[in-house]
Amino acid sequence: QKEVEQNSGPLSVPEGAIASLNCTYSDRGSQSFFWYRQYSGKSPELIMFIYSNGDKEDGRFTAQLNKASQYVSLLIRDSQPSDSATYLCAASDSGGYQKVTFGIGTKLQVIP
Amino acid sequence: KAGVTQTPRYLIKTRGQQVTLSCSPISGHRSVSWYQQTPGQGLQFLFEYFSETQRNKGNFPGRFSGRQFSNSRSEMNVSTLELGDSALYLCASNLGTDNQGTLNTEAFFGQGTRLTVV
């Protein structure tokens, strides 16, 4: 059974701080990794994807991938109350979206 | 550009009935994936369709089925409903990979269909 593990939280950080969200995956064949943000009552929206070991930055968001450790993380710099949401980590065993396994999601609360 | 449209938004069914949910992807997108989301299990992959073919299937019983039409619209059907089928059903639309395996990474979710089985 392929699994993606996340701490369900909640993770509370003060406004302006760095939020660090972590995820591990069990399938070494996983090639693509995604972070989605889901606001309460809304559908998930893609924030970032990463395929290669190392860091990938997009604005306030940085995704980190370590395939040897089977570890993916998302850093959110200068956290804002509007970042309060559930963050879903996902892994795909192909190059794209044919079959994606999601983690349970980490609830992030940014305290003003 | 219209987004992913799922209908209906809400459904209440009784045990033993069957239900059909619909998903219209973004124009030009050929891949549609279906997911079940529950508080305890999170998002679980049901199946994915590309050009009317089911390419992959998750670990759900045969009561869950789907299909895709030539216009890329997709339907999923759940027969003999059980209480445990109560969930938010989401579909995601994606351009899909071409024959050379060129990757498209952006998937867009619809607003979902909230199914309640009583």
XYZ file of C-alpha atoms in Angstrom:
230
model
C 0.000 0.000 0.000
C 1.562 3.254 -1.120
C 1.314 5.864 1.593
C 1.938 9.536 2.061
C 2.249 10.524 5.699
C 1.585 13.924 7.158
C 0.988 15.200 10.660
C -2.629 16.356 10.728
C -1.792 19.255 13.047
C -2.936 21.840 13.722
C 0.350 23.620 13.241
C 0.143 27.104 14.718
C 2.609 29.821 13.749
C 2.554 33.567 14.425
C 2.025 35.967 11.546
C 5.285 36.743 9.780
C 6.974 33.502 10.846
C 8.097 30.586 8.657
C 5.688 27.664 8.539
C 7.309 24.293 7.869
C 5.119 21.472 6.614
C 6.510 17.985 6.257
C 5.572 14.816 4.422
C 7.079 11.357 3.932
C 6.196 8.804 1.291
C 6.578 5.053 1.177
C 6.886 4.313 -2.538
C 10.440 4.753 -3.805
C 9.029 4.710 -7.325
C 7.265 8.011 -6.754
C 8.503 10.573 -9.223
C 6.380 13.685 -8.818
C 5.329 15.489 -5.682
C 2.697 18.119 -5.177
C 1.522 20.495 -2.500
C -2.106 21.557 -2.484
C -3.844 24.075 -0.297
C -7.449 23.483 0.723
C -9.527 26.077 2.488
C -12.413 24.846 4.584
C -15.346 23.940 2.367
C -13.360 24.499 -0.814
C -11.597 22.240 -3.273
C -7.813 21.752 -3.289
C -5.674 24.112 -5.353
C -2.159 23.338 -6.512
C 0.566 25.443 -4.915
C 3.717 23.753 -6.133
C 5.102 20.615 -7.718
C 8.627 19.239 -7.556
C 10.409 16.355 -9.293
C 14.098 16.800 -8.571
C 16.048 16.622 -5.353
C 16.673 19.988 -3.806
C 14.703 23.161 -3.385
C 12.183 24.876 -5.609
C 11.061 28.381 -4.784
C 7.959 30.261 -5.884
C 7.326 33.538 -4.117
C 6.880 32.896 -0.412
C 6.756 29.136 -0.956
C 9.701 26.739 -1.106
C 9.282 23.023 -1.750
C 12.091 20.685 -0.753
C 12.574 17.112 -1.929
C 14.957 14.475 -0.610
C 14.397 11.217 -2.456
C 16.992 9.305 -0.436
C 15.058 10.075 2.732
C 11.687 9.941 0.953
C 10.873 13.301 2.400
C 9.083 16.342 1.005
C 8.555 19.642 2.737
C 6.914 22.997 2.121
C 8.156 26.196 3.692
C 5.951 29.262 3.798
C 7.833 32.437 4.570
C 6.228 35.531 6.076
C 3.103 33.540 6.946
C -0.163 35.434 6.675
C -3.543 34.710 8.277
C -4.805 34.038 4.743
C -2.401 31.076 4.605
C -4.521 29.344 7.251
C -5.752 26.220 5.488
C -5.100 22.511 5.186
C -2.022 21.636 3.131
C -2.112 18.360 1.259
C 1.032 16.567 0.161
C 0.676 14.212 -2.809
C 2.885 11.813 -4.729
C 2.535 10.318 -8.178
C 4.219 7.148 -9.362
C 4.283 8.281 -12.953
C 5.363 11.496 -14.517
C 1.974 13.048 -14.142
C -1.463 12.591 -12.774
C -2.315 9.045 -13.649
C -2.461 7.928 -10.041
C -1.868 10.332 -7.212
C -1.700 9.420 -3.536
C -2.567 12.161 -1.074
C -1.642 12.576 2.546
C -4.291 13.356 5.144
C -3.255 17.020 5.151
C -1.775 19.325 7.773
C -3.985 22.068 9.145
C -2.046 25.324 9.403
C -3.208 28.167 11.623
C -1.466 31.524 11.298
C -2.089 33.591 14.399
C -2.339 37.396 13.838
C -12.104 30.229 -19.222
C -14.593 28.018 -17.427
C -13.304 25.847 -14.620
C -14.105 22.281 -13.743
C -17.831 21.802 -13.266
C -19.271 19.089 -11.094
C -22.955 18.342 -10.833
C -24.899 18.061 -8.710
C -23.288 19.908 -5.797
C -25.291 18.078 -3.159
C -27.081 14.738 -3.091
C -28.957 12.784 -0.473
C -29.569 9.119 -1.207
C -30.740 6.134 0.774
C -28.830 2.926 1.283
C -29.084 0.532 -1.618
C -29.719 3.194 -4.210
C -27.318 4.105 -6.951
C -25.981 7.516 -7.911
C -24.310 9.120 -10.926
C -22.049 12.137 -10.608
C -20.866 14.280 -13.482
C -17.662 16.182 -14.160
C -17.019 18.551 -17.047
C -13.300 19.312 -17.346
C -11.702 22.519 -18.493
C -11.950 22.882 -22.248
C -9.036 21.099 -23.899
C -8.228 18.940 -20.873
C -8.323 15.230 -21.682
C -7.566 13.717 -18.307
C -10.128 13.471 -15.542
C -9.399 11.944 -12.154
C -11.898 11.187 -9.416
C -11.291 11.290 -5.674
C -13.264 10.554 -2.541
C -12.600 12.848 0.411
C -13.641 11.985 3.960
C -12.443 13.491 7.250
C -10.889 10.232 8.390
C -9.274 9.023 5.168
C -8.475 12.231 3.367
C -8.374 12.289 -0.418
C -8.400 8.838 -1.939
C -7.870 8.153 -5.617
C -10.746 6.412 -7.376
C -9.768 6.325 -11.062
C -8.374 8.364 -13.910
C -9.569 8.615 -17.490
C -7.740 9.863 -20.527
C -9.269 9.924 -23.996
C -12.184 7.724 -22.904
C -9.866 5.070 -21.428
C -9.458 4.250 -17.774
C -5.695 4.345 -17.240
C -5.544 3.727 -13.536
C -7.763 2.642 -10.699
C -7.578 2.983 -6.943
C -8.490 0.449 -4.293
C -12.247 0.795 -4.304
C -14.842 -1.961 -4.711
C -16.480 -2.658 -8.036
C -19.553 -0.701 -6.940
C -17.573 2.361 -7.985
C -17.307 2.776 -11.723
C -16.795 5.523 -14.199
C -16.580 6.449 -17.820
C -15.445 9.252 -20.031
C -17.118 10.542 -23.148
C -15.588 11.756 -26.376
C -15.961 15.368 -25.223
C -13.879 14.472 -22.111
C -16.812 14.821 -19.747
C -16.760 12.081 -17.166
C -19.290 10.360 -14.972
C -18.843 8.172 -11.960
C -21.437 5.775 -10.687
C -21.819 4.209 -7.287
C -24.242 1.320 -7.015
C -25.803 -0.221 -3.914
C -24.923 2.764 -1.765
C -23.651 2.227 1.766
C -23.559 4.675 4.663
C -19.778 4.734 4.386
C -20.014 6.154 0.873
C -21.021 9.517 2.338
C -18.230 11.826 1.284
C -17.157 14.703 -0.896
C -16.427 13.445 -4.396
C -13.951 15.559 -6.296
C -12.842 15.415 -9.863
C -9.641 16.926 -11.190
C -9.021 18.031 -14.742
C -5.600 17.936 -16.389
C -4.219 18.304 -19.893
C -2.680 14.891 -19.521
C 0.553 13.507 -20.886
C 1.023 13.032 -24.593
C 2.399 9.938 -26.303
C 5.932 11.149 -25.738
C 5.239 11.352 -22.031
C 5.394 15.104 -21.947
C 4.196 16.044 -18.554
C 1.573 18.518 -17.673
C 1.559 19.181 -14.002
C -1.361 21.426 -13.374
C -4.529 19.741 -12.205
C -7.608 21.725 -11.362
C -10.262 20.485 -8.998
C -13.981 21.027 -9.266
C -16.021 22.159 -6.273
C -17.093 18.616 -5.589
C -20.323 16.758 -5.037
C -21.301 16.245 -1.414
C -23.019 12.859 -1.201
C -24.926 11.912 1.920
C -26.232 8.367 2.264
C -28.963 7.878 4.862
